[in-house]
Protein backbone atom coordinates (compact mmCIF):
# COMPACT_ATOMS: atom_id res chain seq x y z
CA UNK A 1 0.00 0.00 0.00
CA UNK A 2 2.90 2.35 0.79
CA UNK A 3 4.28 1.93 -2.75
CA UNK A 4 0.90 2.83 -4.22
CA UNK A 5 0.59 5.92 -2.01
CA UNK A 6 4.08 7.08 -2.99
CA UNK A 7 3.14 6.68 -6.65
CA UNK A 8 0.00 8.73 -6.07
CA UNK A 9 2.02 11.43 -4.31
CA UNK A 10 4.40 11.50 -7.25
CA UNK A 11 1.48 12.03 -9.62
CA UNK A 12 0.25 14.91 -7.49
CA UNK A 13 3.70 16.55 -7.06
CA UNK A 14 5.44 16.01 -10.38
CA UNK A 15 2.76 15.78 -13.06
CA UNK A 16 1.28 19.23 -12.73
CA UNK A 17 -2.26 19.33 -14.02
CA UNK A 18 -2.52 15.61 -14.89
CA UNK A 19 -6.12 15.56 -13.76
CA UNK A 20 -7.23 18.86 -15.34
CA UNK A 21 -8.71 17.18 -18.37
CA UNK A 22 -11.81 16.46 -16.37
CA UNK A 23 -11.73 19.45 -14.03
CA UNK A 24 -14.25 22.29 -14.07
CA UNK A 25 -13.00 25.47 -12.47
CA UNK A 26 -15.40 26.95 -9.94
CA UNK A 27 -13.72 29.95 -8.23
CA UNK A 28 -14.83 30.35 -4.67
CA UNK A 29 -15.19 34.10 -4.90
CA UNK A 30 -14.83 36.86 -7.45
CA UNK A 31 -14.07 40.57 -7.33
CA UNK A 32 -13.53 42.58 -4.18
CA UNK A 33 -15.63 40.23 -2.04
CA UNK A 34 -13.17 37.38 -2.45
CA UNK A 35 -11.75 37.75 1.06
CA UNK A 36 -15.20 37.32 2.57
CA UNK A 37 -15.32 33.79 1.25
CA UNK A 38 -12.33 32.65 3.31
CA UNK A 39 -12.85 30.87 6.67
CA UNK A 40 -12.96 33.33 9.56
CA UNK A 41 -11.63 31.03 12.29
CA UNK A 42 -8.18 32.53 12.77
CA UNK A 43 -6.88 31.40 9.36
CA UNK A 44 -7.52 27.69 10.02
CA UNK A 45 -8.31 25.40 7.10
CA UNK A 46 -7.60 26.12 3.43
CA UNK A 47 -8.51 29.46 1.88
CA UNK A 48 -10.51 28.59 -1.22
CA UNK A 49 -9.88 32.03 -2.68
CA UNK A 50 -6.09 31.68 -2.48
CA UNK A 51 -5.81 28.24 -4.10
CA UNK A 52 -5.36 28.47 -7.89
CA UNK A 53 -6.25 24.80 -8.43
CA UNK A 54 -9.82 24.25 -9.70
CA UNK A 55 -12.38 22.06 -7.99
CA UNK A 56 -13.71 18.85 -9.52
CA UNK A 57 -16.68 16.73 -8.61
CA UNK A 58 -16.30 13.14 -7.40
CA UNK A 59 -17.96 10.76 -9.86
CA UNK A 60 -19.89 7.60 -9.20
CA UNK A 61 -17.74 4.48 -9.47
CA UNK A 62 -20.18 2.79 -11.79
CA UNK A 63 -19.91 5.44 -14.49
CA UNK A 64 -16.81 3.98 -16.13
CA UNK A 65 -14.65 0.90 -16.28
CA UNK A 66 -11.77 1.26 -13.86
CA UNK A 67 -9.69 -1.43 -15.54
CA UNK A 68 -9.71 -3.16 -18.90
CA UNK A 69 -7.70 -6.34 -19.22
CA UNK A 70 -7.08 -8.78 -22.09
CA UNK A 71 -8.96 -12.04 -21.66
CA UNK A 72 -9.32 -15.44 -23.29
CA UNK A 73 -12.18 -17.96 -23.12
CA UNK A 74 -10.90 -21.30 -21.83
CA UNK A 75 -12.31 -24.72 -22.59
CA UNK A 76 -13.42 -26.71 -19.54
CA UNK A 77 -11.36 -29.86 -18.89
CA UNK A 78 -14.22 -32.17 -19.82
CA UNK A 79 -14.75 -30.46 -23.19
CA UNK A 80 -11.38 -31.11 -24.83
CA UNK A 81 -9.69 -34.40 -25.58
CA UNK A 82 -6.68 -35.75 -27.46
CA UNK A 83 -6.52 -39.07 -29.29
CA UNK A 84 -3.05 -40.59 -28.99
CA UNK A 85 -1.43 -44.01 -29.23
CA UNK A 86 0.34 -45.06 -25.98
CA UNK A 87 3.06 -46.89 -27.93
CA UNK A 88 4.71 -46.55 -31.32
CA UNK A 89 1.91 -47.21 -33.80
CA UNK A 90 1.23 -47.57 -37.50
CA UNK A 91 -1.93 -45.83 -38.78
CA UNK A 92 -4.19 -48.42 -40.41
CA UNK A 93 -7.53 -46.62 -40.84
CA UNK A 94 -9.04 -43.17 -40.21
CA UNK A 95 -12.74 -43.04 -39.29
CA UNK A 96 -13.31 -39.25 -39.04
CA UNK A 97 -12.70 -35.97 -40.83
CA UNK A 98 -11.88 -32.49 -39.51
CA UNK A 99 -15.05 -30.67 -38.55
CA UNK A 100 -17.00 -33.87 -37.97
CA UNK A 101 -19.11 -34.04 -34.81
CA UNK A 102 -18.68 -37.30 -32.90
CA UNK A 103 -19.88 -38.80 -29.64
CA UNK A 104 -17.78 -39.91 -26.71
CA UNK A 105 -16.37 -43.39 -27.39
CA UNK A 106 -16.75 -43.10 -31.18
CA UNK A 107 -13.96 -44.73 -33.25
CA UNK A 108 -11.39 -42.24 -34.53
CA UNK A 109 -8.33 -44.14 -35.80
CA UNK A 110 -7.27 -47.79 -36.09
CA UNK A 111 -3.59 -48.41 -35.36
CA UNK A 112 -1.18 -51.33 -35.17
CA UNK A 113 1.10 -51.25 -32.11
CA UNK A 114 3.90 -53.88 -32.19
CA UNK A 115 4.63 -53.48 -28.49
CA UNK A 116 1.00 -54.16 -27.63
CA UNK A 117 0.99 -57.24 -29.85
CA UNK A 118 4.07 -58.52 -28.06
CA UNK A 119 2.47 -57.93 -24.65
CA UNK A 120 -0.70 -59.73 -25.71
CA UNK A 121 1.31 -62.69 -27.00
CA UNK A 122 3.39 -62.80 -23.80
CA UNK A 123 0.24 -62.74 -21.67
CA UNK A 124 -1.35 -65.59 -23.64
CA UNK A 125 1.89 -67.66 -23.60
CA UNK A 126 2.29 -67.20 -19.85
CA UNK A 127 -1.30 -68.33 -19.40
CA UNK A 128 -0.62 -71.48 -21.39
CA UNK A 129 2.47 -72.28 -19.31
CA UNK A 130 0.60 -71.65 -16.10
CA UNK A 131 -2.14 -74.08 -17.04
CA UNK A 132 0.43 -76.80 -17.79
CA UNK A 133 2.47 -76.20 -14.63
CA UNK A 134 -0.60 -76.20 -12.45
CA UNK A 135 -1.75 -79.54 -13.90
CA UNK A 136 1.70 -80.98 -13.22
CA UNK A 137 1.62 -79.56 -9.70
CA UNK A 138 -1.73 -81.24 -9.05
CA UNK A 139 -0.31 -84.61 -10.23
CA UNK A 140 2.74 -84.28 -8.00
CA UNK A 141 0.58 -83.38 -5.01
CA UNK A 142 -1.37 -86.64 -5.58
CA UNK A 143 1.79 -88.72 -5.90
CA UNK A 144 3.27 -87.08 -2.82
CA UNK A 145 0.35 -88.34 -0.75
CA UNK A 146 1.37 -91.87 -1.78
CA UNK A 147 5.04 -91.17 -1.19
CA UNK A 148 5.87 -91.37 -4.91
CA UNK A 149 6.86 -87.73 -5.58
CA UNK A 150 10.07 -86.03 -4.57
CA UNK A 151 10.06 -82.69 -2.84
CA UNK A 152 12.62 -81.43 -5.35
CA UNK A 153 10.21 -82.09 -8.23
CA UNK A 154 7.40 -80.23 -6.47
CA UNK A 155 9.72 -77.29 -5.72
CA UNK A 156 10.82 -77.09 -9.35
CA UNK A 157 7.21 -76.95 -10.57
CA UNK A 158 6.33 -74.27 -8.03
CA UNK A 159 9.27 -72.15 -9.28
CA UNK A 160 8.03 -72.54 -12.86
CA UNK A 161 4.54 -71.44 -11.81
CA UNK A 162 5.95 -68.35 -10.09
CA UNK A 163 8.01 -67.46 -13.16
CA UNK A 164 4.98 -67.81 -15.47
CA UNK A 165 2.85 -65.66 -13.15
CA UNK A 166 5.51 -62.94 -13.13
CA UNK A 167 5.65 -62.94 -16.94
CA UNK A 168 1.87 -62.68 -17.08
CA UNK A 169 1.82 -59.76 -14.65
CA UNK A 170 4.39 -57.83 -16.71
CA UNK A 171 2.36 -58.36 -19.87
CA UNK A 172 -0.85 -57.36 -18.07
CA UNK A 173 0.80 -54.10 -16.93
CA UNK A 174 1.68 -53.22 -20.53
CA UNK A 175 -1.92 -53.87 -21.57
CA UNK A 176 -3.27 -51.69 -18.77
CA UNK A 177 -0.95 -48.82 -19.73
CA UNK A 178 -2.69 -48.89 -23.11
CA UNK A 179 -6.09 -48.64 -21.42
CA UNK A 180 -6.86 -52.32 -21.95
CA UNK A 181 -7.42 -55.06 -19.43
CA UNK A 182 -5.67 -58.46 -19.47
CA UNK A 183 -8.80 -59.94 -20.98
CA UNK A 184 -8.19 -57.89 -24.14
CA UNK A 185 -5.07 -59.86 -25.04
CA UNK A 186 -7.07 -62.44 -26.94
CA UNK A 187 -8.95 -59.75 -28.89
CA UNK A 188 -5.71 -58.02 -29.90
CA UNK A 189 -4.27 -61.29 -31.19
CA UNK A 190 -7.49 -62.24 -32.96
CA UNK A 191 -7.60 -58.89 -34.80
CA UNK A 192 -4.02 -59.21 -35.97
CA UNK A 193 -2.89 -56.51 -33.53
CA UNK A 194 -5.26 -53.78 -34.74
CA UNK A 195 -6.55 -51.45 -32.00
CA UNK A 196 -9.24 -48.80 -32.38
CA UNK A 197 -8.52 -45.49 -30.68
CA UNK A 198 -11.75 -43.79 -29.53
CA UNK A 199 -12.72 -40.22 -28.65
CA UNK A 200 -12.55 -39.42 -24.93
CA UNK A 201 -15.20 -36.66 -25.23
CA UNK A 202 -18.17 -35.66 -27.35
CA UNK A 203 -17.52 -32.76 -29.68
CA UNK A 204 -16.07 -31.72 -33.02
CA UNK A 205 -12.82 -33.00 -34.55
CA UNK A 206 -10.71 -29.86 -34.69
CA UNK A 207 -7.37 -31.43 -35.64
CA UNK A 208 -6.45 -34.59 -37.54
CA UNK A 209 -2.72 -35.31 -37.82
CA UNK A 210 -2.69 -38.82 -39.19
CA UNK A 211 -1.75 -40.32 -42.55
CA UNK A 212 -2.46 -43.87 -43.60
CA UNK A 213 0.57 -46.11 -43.22
CA UNK A 214 2.73 -43.68 -41.24
CA UNK A 215 4.51 -44.71 -38.05
CA UNK A 216 3.87 -42.41 -35.11
CA UNK A 217 5.87 -42.06 -31.92
CA UNK A 218 3.90 -41.70 -28.65
CA UNK A 219 5.93 -38.61 -27.66
CA UNK A 220 4.80 -36.67 -30.74
CA UNK A 221 1.66 -34.64 -31.44
CA UNK A 222 -1.73 -36.32 -30.82
CA UNK A 223 -3.25 -38.05 -33.81
CA UNK A 224 -6.47 -36.06 -33.38
CA UNK A 225 -8.08 -33.48 -31.11
CA UNK A 226 -11.76 -33.23 -30.23
CA UNK A 227 -13.31 -30.12 -28.63
CA UNK A 228 -16.82 -30.04 -27.23
CA UNK A 229 -19.14 -27.48 -25.72
CA UNK A 230 -19.52 -26.72 -22.05
CA UNK A 231 -19.48 -24.00 -19.43
CA UNK A 232 -16.31 -22.04 -20.12
CA UNK A 233 -14.00 -20.16 -17.77
CA UNK A 234 -12.43 -16.81 -18.65
CA UNK A 235 -8.81 -15.97 -17.89
CA UNK A 236 -7.80 -12.30 -17.67
CA UNK A 237 -4.53 -10.52 -16.92
CA UNK A 238 -4.95 -7.31 -14.92
CA UNK A 239 -2.31 -4.68 -14.28
CA UNK A 240 -3.44 -4.04 -10.68
CA UNK A 241 -5.31 -6.11 -8.13
CA UNK A 242 -9.07 -5.44 -8.50
CA UNK A 243 -10.77 -4.03 -5.38
CA UNK A 244 -13.08 -6.15 -3.27
CA UNK A 245 -16.67 -6.13 -4.48
CA UNK A 246 -15.68 -5.33 -8.05
CA UNK A 247 -17.96 -6.27 -10.91
CA UNK A 248 -16.73 -7.78 -14.16
CA UNK A 249 -18.01 -7.80 -17.75
CA UNK A 250 -16.67 -9.79 -20.70
CA UNK A 251 -16.66 -7.99 -24.05
CA UNK A 252 -15.89 -9.86 -27.27
CA UNK A 253 -16.05 -7.80 -30.44
CA UNK A 254 -19.38 -6.04 -30.90
CA UNK A 255 -21.30 -8.50 -28.72
CA UNK A 256 -23.16 -7.29 -25.64
CA UNK A 257 -21.17 -7.42 -22.37
CA UNK A 258 -21.62 -10.62 -20.36
CA UNK A 259 -21.54 -10.32 -16.54
CA UNK A 260 -18.90 -12.46 -14.87
CA UNK A 261 -17.97 -13.38 -11.32
CA UNK A 262 -14.42 -13.91 -10.09
CA UNK A 263 -13.74 -17.46 -8.90
CA UNK A 264 -9.97 -17.44 -8.41
CA UNK A 265 -6.92 -15.22 -8.41
CA UNK A 266 -3.22 -16.00 -8.77
CA UNK A 267 -1.31 -15.60 -5.49
CA UNK A 268 1.51 -13.68 -7.20
CA UNK A 269 2.10 -11.57 -10.29
CA UNK A 270 3.68 -13.03 -13.41
CA UNK A 271 7.36 -12.13 -13.36
CA UNK A 272 7.44 -11.90 -17.15
CA UNK A 273 5.10 -8.91 -17.51
CA UNK A 274 4.01 -7.94 -13.99
CA UNK A 275 0.35 -8.81 -14.57
CA UNK A 276 -1.94 -10.73 -12.24
CA UNK A 277 -4.06 -13.61 -13.52
CA UNK A 278 -7.69 -13.86 -12.48
CA UNK A 279 -10.27 -16.46 -13.49
CA UNK A 280 -13.95 -15.72 -13.93
CA UNK A 281 -17.15 -17.56 -14.81
CA UNK A 282 -20.53 -16.51 -16.19
CA UNK A 283 -23.84 -17.39 -14.57
CA UNK A 284 -25.17 -18.29 -18.02
CA UNK A 285 -23.59 -20.31 -20.82
CA UNK A 286 -21.12 -18.20 -22.79
CA UNK A 287 -21.98 -17.98 -26.46
CA UNK A 288 -18.31 -17.77 -27.40
CA UNK A 289 -15.94 -20.36 -28.84
CA UNK A 290 -13.17 -21.70 -26.67
CA UNK A 291 -10.00 -19.71 -27.24
CA UNK A 292 -11.87 -16.53 -28.21
CA UNK A 293 -10.04 -13.31 -27.31
CA UNK A 294 -11.74 -10.34 -25.68
CA UNK A 295 -11.40 -7.99 -22.74
CA UNK A 296 -12.70 -7.87 -19.20
CA UNK A 297 -13.98 -4.58 -17.82
CA UNK A 298 -13.72 -4.07 -14.07
CA UNK A 299 -16.35 -1.91 -12.38
CA UNK A 300 -17.24 -1.15 -8.78
CA UNK A 301 -20.76 -1.31 -7.43
CA UNK A 302 -22.33 2.05 -6.59
CA UNK A 303 -23.41 0.78 -3.16
CA UNK A 304 -19.75 0.28 -2.20
CA UNK A 305 -19.44 4.00 -1.38
CA UNK A 306 -16.44 4.35 -3.68
CA UNK A 307 -16.07 7.39 -5.94
CA UNK A 308 -13.72 8.32 -8.78
CA UNK A 309 -11.48 11.40 -8.66
CA UNK A 310 -8.46 12.48 -10.72
CA UNK A 311 -5.26 10.83 -9.52
CA UNK A 312 -3.75 14.31 -9.11
CA UNK A 313 -6.43 15.06 -6.51
CA UNK A 314 -4.58 12.72 -4.15
CA UNK A 315 -1.59 13.58 -2.00
CA UNK A 316 0.28 12.14 0.96
CA UNK A 317 0.06 13.68 4.40
CA UNK A 318 1.57 11.99 7.46
CA UNK A 319 1.87 8.78 5.44
CA UNK A 320 -1.81 8.67 4.49
CA UNK A 321 -3.62 9.45 1.24
CA UNK A 322 -5.77 12.59 1.39
CA UNK A 323 -7.87 14.81 -0.82
CA UNK A 324 -8.69 18.47 -0.17
CA UNK A 325 -12.46 18.59 0.24
CA UNK A 326 -14.24 21.84 -0.61
CA UNK A 327 -17.06 21.22 1.85
CA UNK A 328 -14.64 21.34 4.81
CA UNK A 329 -11.74 23.26 3.31
CA UNK A 330 -9.38 20.77 4.94
CA UNK A 331 -7.49 17.61 3.95
CA UNK A 332 -9.73 14.56 4.11
CA UNK A 333 -8.19 11.06 4.64
CA UNK A 334 -9.26 8.47 2.04
CA UNK A 335 -8.54 4.86 1.16
CA UNK A 336 -7.18 4.28 -2.35
CA UNK A 337 -8.68 1.13 -3.84
CA UNK A 338 -7.01 1.28 -7.23
CA UNK A 339 -5.75 3.64 -9.92
CA UNK A 340 -6.31 3.45 -13.65
CA UNK A 341 -4.71 5.99 -15.96
CA UNK A 342 -5.50 9.52 -14.76
CA UNK A 343 -8.27 8.36 -12.39
CA UNK A 344 -8.26 6.89 -8.89
CA UNK A 345 -10.95 4.91 -7.08
CA UNK A 346 -11.21 5.94 -3.44
CA UNK A 347 -13.38 5.46 -0.36
CA UNK A 348 -13.90 7.97 2.42
CA UNK A 349 -16.30 10.61 3.64
CA UNK A 350 -17.13 11.61 0.08
CA UNK A 351 -20.22 11.06 -2.00
CA UNK A 352 -20.98 11.56 -5.66
CA UNK A 353 -20.97 15.27 -6.49
CA UNK A 354 -18.72 16.38 -3.61
CA UNK A 355 -15.96 18.71 -4.82
CA UNK A 356 -12.25 18.21 -4.22
CA UNK A 357 -9.18 20.15 -5.31
CA UNK A 358 -8.09 18.93 -8.73
CA UNK A 359 -4.44 19.15 -7.62
CA UNK A 360 -4.14 18.39 -3.93
CA UNK A 361 -0.37 18.98 -3.79
CA UNK A 362 -0.70 22.49 -5.22
CA UNK A 363 -3.62 23.32 -2.92
CA UNK A 364 -1.64 22.22 0.13
CA UNK A 365 1.45 24.14 -1.00
CA UNK A 366 -0.56 27.34 -1.50
CA UNK A 367 -1.89 26.91 2.01
CA UNK A 368 1.64 26.54 3.36
CA UNK A 369 1.10 23.00 4.54
CA UNK A 370 3.41 21.15 2.14
CA UNK A 371 3.50 17.46 1.47
CA UNK A 372 5.74 15.14 3.50
GROMACS .gro file of N, CA, C and O in nm, residues 266-328:
model
  252
  266UNK      N    1  -0.458  -1.552  -0.898
  266UNK     CA    2  -0.322  -1.600  -0.877
  266UNK      C    3  -0.264  -1.538  -0.751
  266UNK      O    4  -0.287  -1.420  -0.724
  267UNK      N    5  -0.188  -1.615  -0.673
  267UNK     CA    6  -0.131  -1.560  -0.549
  267UNK      C    7  -0.017  -1.462  -0.571
  267UNK      O    8   0.019  -1.388  -0.480
  268UNK      N    9   0.039  -1.458  -0.692
  268UNK     CA   10   0.151  -1.368  -0.720
  268UNK      C   11   0.144  -1.322  -0.865
  268UNK      O   12   0.080  -1.387  -0.949
  269UNK      N   13   0.209  -1.210  -0.893
  269UNK     CA   14   0.210  -1.157  -1.029
  269UNK      C   15   0.304  -1.240  -1.115
  269UNK      O   16   0.395  -1.307  -1.066
  270UNK      N   17   0.282  -1.234  -1.246
  270UNK     CA   18   0.368  -1.303  -1.341
  270UNK      C   19   0.496  -1.221  -1.357
  270UNK      O   20   0.492  -1.103  -1.392
  271UNK      N   21   0.609  -1.284  -1.330
  271UNK     CA   22   0.736  -1.213  -1.336
  271UNK      C   23   0.771  -1.167  -1.477
  271UNK      O   24   0.853  -1.076  -1.495
  272UNK      N   25   0.710  -1.226  -1.578
  272UNK     CA   26   0.744  -1.190  -1.715
  272UNK      C   27   0.690  -1.053  -1.755
  272UNK      O   28   0.756  -0.978  -1.827
  273UNK      N   29   0.568  -1.019  -1.711
  273UNK     CA   30   0.510  -0.891  -1.751
  273UNK      C   31   0.447  -0.813  -1.636
  273UNK      O   32   0.392  -0.705  -1.657
  274UNK      N   33   0.453  -0.867  -1.514
  274UNK     CA   34   0.401  -0.794  -1.399
  274UNK      C   35   0.250  -0.795  -1.386
  274UNK      O   36   0.195  -0.721  -1.305
  275UNK      N   37   0.181  -0.876  -1.465
  275UNK     CA   38   0.035  -0.881  -1.457
  275UNK      C   39  -0.010  -0.989  -1.358
  275UNK      O   40   0.067  -1.079  -1.323
  276UNK      N   41  -0.136  -0.978  -1.318
  276UNK     CA   42  -0.194  -1.073  -1.224
  276UNK      C   43  -0.306  -1.148  -1.294
  276UNK      O   44  -0.395  -1.087  -1.353
  277UNK      N   45  -0.302  -1.281  -1.288
  277UNK     CA   46  -0.406  -1.361  -1.352
  277UNK      C   47  -0.528  -1.374  -1.260
  277UNK      O   48  -0.513  -1.399  -1.140
  278UNK      N   49  -0.645  -1.357  -1.319
  278UNK     CA   50  -0.769  -1.386  -1.248
  278UNK      C   51  -0.855  -1.475  -1.337
  278UNK      O   52  -0.843  -1.471  -1.460
  279UNK      N   53  -0.939  -1.557  -1.274
  279UNK     CA   54  -1.027  -1.646  -1.349
  279UNK      C   55  -1.171  -1.615  -1.311
  279UNK      O   56  -1.203  -1.595  -1.193
  280UNK      N   57  -1.256  -1.611  -1.413
  280UNK     CA   58  -1.395  -1.572  -1.393
  280UNK      C   59  -1.488  -1.669  -1.464
  280UNK      O   60  -1.447  -1.739  -1.558
  281UNK      N   61  -1.613  -1.672  -1.419
  281UNK     CA   62  -1.715  -1.756  -1.481
  281UNK      C   63  -1.842  -1.676  -1.498
  281UNK      O   64  -1.867  -1.579  -1.424
  282UNK      N   65  -1.924  -1.715  -1.595
  282UNK     CA   66  -2.053  -1.651  -1.619
  282UNK      C   67  -2.164  -1.734  -1.557
  282UNK      O   68  -2.153  -1.857  -1.549
  283UNK      N   69  -2.269  -1.667  -1.513
  283UNK     CA   70  -2.384  -1.739  -1.457
  283UNK      C   71  -2.462  -1.811  -1.565
  283UNK      O   72  -2.533  -1.908  -1.538
  284UNK      N   73  -2.449  -1.765  -1.690
  284UNK     CA   74  -2.517  -1.829  -1.802
  284UNK      C   75  -2.411  -1.882  -1.897
  284UNK      O   76  -2.293  -1.846  -1.889
  285UNK      N   77  -2.453  -1.971  -1.986
  285UNK     CA   78  -2.359  -2.031  -2.082
  285UNK      C   79  -2.305  -1.922  -2.175
  285UNK      O   80  -2.380  -1.841  -2.229
  286UNK      N   81  -2.174  -1.919  -2.192
  286UNK     CA   82  -2.112  -1.820  -2.279
  286UNK      C   83  -2.130  -1.862  -2.425
  286UNK      O   84  -2.095  -1.974  -2.464
  287UNK      N   85  -2.182  -1.771  -2.503
  287UNK     CA   86  -2.198  -1.798  -2.646
  287UNK      C   87  -2.072  -1.753  -2.720
  287UNK      O   88  -2.075  -1.665  -2.805
  288UNK      N   89  -1.960  -1.813  -2.681
  288UNK     CA   90  -1.831  -1.777  -2.740
  288UNK      C   91  -1.748  -1.903  -2.756
  288UNK      O   92  -1.750  -1.990  -2.668
  289UNK      N   93  -1.677  -1.916  -2.865
  289UNK     CA   94  -1.594  -2.036  -2.884
  289UNK      C   95  -1.477  -2.037  -2.788
  289UNK      O   96  -1.427  -1.932  -2.746
  290UNK      N   97  -1.434  -2.157  -2.753
  290UNK     CA   98  -1.317  -2.170  -2.667
  290UNK      C   99  -1.195  -2.114  -2.739
  290UNK      O  100  -1.173  -2.137  -2.856
  291UNK      N  101  -1.116  -2.036  -2.665
  291UNK     CA  102  -1.000  -1.971  -2.724
  291UNK      C  103  -1.028  -1.832  -2.776
  291UNK      O  104  -0.934  -1.763  -2.821
  292UNK      N  105  -1.154  -1.787  -2.772
  292UNK     CA  106  -1.187  -1.653  -2.821
  292UNK      C  107  -1.120  -1.547  -2.735
  292UNK      O  108  -1.112  -1.559  -2.613
  293UNK      N  109  -1.072  -1.440  -2.800
  293UNK     CA  110  -1.004  -1.331  -2.731
  293UNK      C  111  -1.101  -1.215  -2.711
  293UNK      O  112  -1.184  -1.186  -2.797
  294UNK      N  113  -1.090  -1.149  -2.599
  294UNK     CA  114  -1.174  -1.034  -2.568
  294UNK      C  115  -1.109  -0.952  -2.460
  294UNK      O  116  -0.987  -0.956  -2.440
  295UNK      N  117  -1.191  -0.878  -2.386
  295UNK     CA  118  -1.140  -0.799  -2.274
  295UNK      C  119  -1.241  -0.803  -2.161
  295UNK      O  120  -1.361  -0.816  -2.181
  296UNK      N  121  -1.188  -0.792  -2.041
  296UNK     CA  122  -1.270  -0.787  -1.920
  296UNK      C  123  -1.266  -0.645  -1.866
  296UNK      O  124  -1.159  -0.588  -1.847
  297UNK      N  125  -1.385  -0.589  -1.843
  297UNK     CA  126  -1.398  -0.458  -1.782
  297UNK      C  127  -1.429  -0.473  -1.635
  297UNK      O  128  -1.516  -0.551  -1.597
  298UNK      N  129  -1.356  -0.400  -1.553
  298UNK     CA  130  -1.372  -0.407  -1.407
  298UNK      C  131  -1.446  -0.282  -1.361
  298UNK      O  132  -1.403  -0.169  -1.390
  299UNK      N  133  -1.556  -0.302  -1.292
  299UNK     CA  134  -1.635  -0.191  -1.238
  299UNK      C  135  -1.654  -0.213  -1.089
  299UNK      O  136  -1.633  -0.322  -1.038
  300UNK      N  137  -1.697  -0.108  -1.021
  300UNK     CA  138  -1.724  -0.115  -0.878
  300UNK      C  139  -1.869  -0.079  -0.855
  300UNK      O  140  -1.921   0.017  -0.914
  301UNK      N  141  -1.935  -0.154  -0.770
  301UNK     CA  142  -2.076  -0.131  -0.743
  301UNK      C  143  -2.096   0.005  -0.678
  301UNK      O  144  -2.016   0.048  -0.594
  302UNK      N  145  -2.206   0.073  -0.715
  302UNK     CA  146  -2.233   0.205  -0.659
  302UNK      C  147  -2.258   0.200  -0.509
  302UNK      O  148  -2.226   0.293  -0.436
  303UNK      N  149  -2.312   0.088  -0.459
  303UNK     CA  150  -2.341   0.078  -0.316
  303UNK      C  151  -2.215   0.059  -0.231
  303UNK      O  152  -2.221   0.057  -0.108
  304UNK      N  153  -2.099   0.045  -0.295
  304UNK     CA  154  -1.975   0.028  -0.220
  304UNK      C  155  -1.930   0.158  -0.152
  304UNK      O  156  -1.844   0.156  -0.065
  305UNK      N  157  -1.986   0.272  -0.193
  305UNK     CA  158  -1.944   0.400  -0.138
  305UNK      C  159  -1.820   0.456  -0.202
  305UNK      O  160  -1.772   0.562  -0.162
  306UNK      N  161  -1.765   0.388  -0.302
  306UNK     CA  162  -1.644   0.435  -0.368
  306UNK      C  163  -1.680   0.542  -0.473
  306UNK      O  164  -1.787   0.538  -0.533
  307UNK      N  165  -1.590   0.636  -0.492
  307UNK     CA  166  -1.607   0.739  -0.594
  307UNK      C  167  -1.478   0.751  -0.674
  307UNK      O  168  -1.371   0.704  -0.630
  308UNK      N  169  -1.487   0.815  -0.789
  308UNK     CA  170  -1.372   0.832  -0.878
  308UNK      C  171  -1.333   0.979  -0.879
  308UNK      O  172  -1.419   1.068  -0.894
  309UNK      N  173  -1.203   1.005  -0.859
  309UNK     CA  174  -1.148   1.140  -0.866
  309UNK      C  175  -1.021   1.134  -0.951
  309UNK      O  176  -0.965   1.026  -0.971
  310UNK      N  177  -0.974   1.249  -1.000
  310UNK     CA  178  -0.846   1.248  -1.072
  310UNK      C  179  -0.733   1.201  -0.979
  310UNK      O  180  -0.733   1.230  -0.859
  311UNK      N  181  -0.638   1.130  -1.034
  311UNK     CA  182  -0.526   1.083  -0.952
  311UNK      C  183  -0.448   1.199  -0.892
  311UNK      O  184  -0.393   1.190  -0.782
  312UNK      N  185  -0.446   1.315  -0.963
  312UNK     CA  186  -0.375   1.431  -0.911
  312UNK      C  187  -0.445   1.493  -0.791
  312UNK      O  188  -0.387   1.576  -0.721
  313UNK      N  189  -0.572   1.455  -0.767
  313UNK     CA  190  -0.643   1.506  -0.651
  313UNK      C  191  -0.598   1.439  -0.522
  313UNK      O  192  -0.644   1.476  -0.414
  314UNK      N  193  -0.509   1.342  -0.532
  314UNK     CA  194  -0.458   1.272  -0.415
  314UNK      C  195  -0.320   1.325  -0.377
  314UNK      O  196  -0.241   1.364  -0.464
  315UNK      N  197  -0.292   1.323  -0.251
  315UNK     CA  198  -0.159   1.358  -0.200
  315UNK      C  199  -0.134   1.278  -0.073
  315UNK      O  200  -0.225   1.212  -0.021
  316UNK      N  201  -0.009   1.281  -0.029
  316UNK     CA  202   0.028   1.214   0.096
  316UNK      C  203   0.044   1.317   0.207
  316UNK      O  204   0.106   1.422   0.189
  317UNK      N  205  -0.012   1.283   0.322
  317UNK     CA  206   0.006   1.368   0.440
  317UNK      C  207   0.016   1.276   0.562
  317UNK      O  208  -0.075   1.199   0.589
  318UNK      N  209   0.131   1.284   0.631
  318UNK     CA  210   0.157   1.199   0.746
  318UNK      C  211   0.144   1.051   0.710
  318UNK      O  212   0.097   0.969   0.788
  319UNK      N  213   0.187   1.018   0.587
  319UNK     CA  214   0.187   0.878   0.544
  319UNK      C  215   0.053   0.825   0.499
  319UNK      O  216   0.040   0.706   0.474
  320UNK      N  217  -0.049   0.912   0.490
  320UNK     CA  218  -0.181   0.867   0.449
  320UNK      C  219  -0.227   0.945   0.326
  320UNK      O  220  -0.191   1.062   0.307
  321UNK      N  221  -0.307   0.879   0.242
  321UNK     CA  222  -0.362   0.945   0.124
  321UNK      C  223  -0.473   1.041   0.168
  321UNK      O  224  -0.556   1.008   0.254
  322UNK      N  225  -0.475   1.161   0.107
  322UNK     CA  226  -0.577   1.259   0.139
  322UNK      C  227  -0.624   1.328   0.011
  322UNK      O  228  -0.557   1.325  -0.093
  323UNK      N  229  -0.740   1.386   0.018
  323UNK     CA  230  -0.787   1.481  -0.082
  323UNK      C  231  -0.822   1.609  -0.006
  323UNK      O  232  -0.844   1.607   0.115
  324UNK      N  233  -0.827   1.721  -0.078
  324UNK     CA  234  -0.869   1.847  -0.017
  324UNK      C  235  -1.016   1.868  -0.053
  324UNK      O  236  -1.049   1.891  -0.169
  325UNK      N  237  -1.102   1.851   0.046
  325UNK     CA  238  -1.246   1.859   0.024
  325UNK      C  239  -1.294   2.003   0.034
  325UNK      O  240  -1.260   2.075   0.128
  326UNK      N  241  -1.374   2.046  -0.062
  326UNK     CA  242  -1.424   2.184  -0.061
  326UNK      C  243  -1.526   2.207   0.051
  326UNK      O  244  -1.535   2.316   0.105
  327UNK      N  245  -1.601   2.101   0.086
  327UNK     CA  246  -1.706   2.122   0.185
  327UNK      C  247  -1.650   2.149   0.325
  327UNK      O  248  -1.718   2.206   0.409
  328UNK      N  249  -1.526   2.108   0.351
  328UNK     CA  250  -1.464   2.134   0.481
  328UNK      C  251  -1.347   2.231   0.469
  328UNK      O  252  -1.306   2.291   0.568
   0.00000   0.00000   0.00000
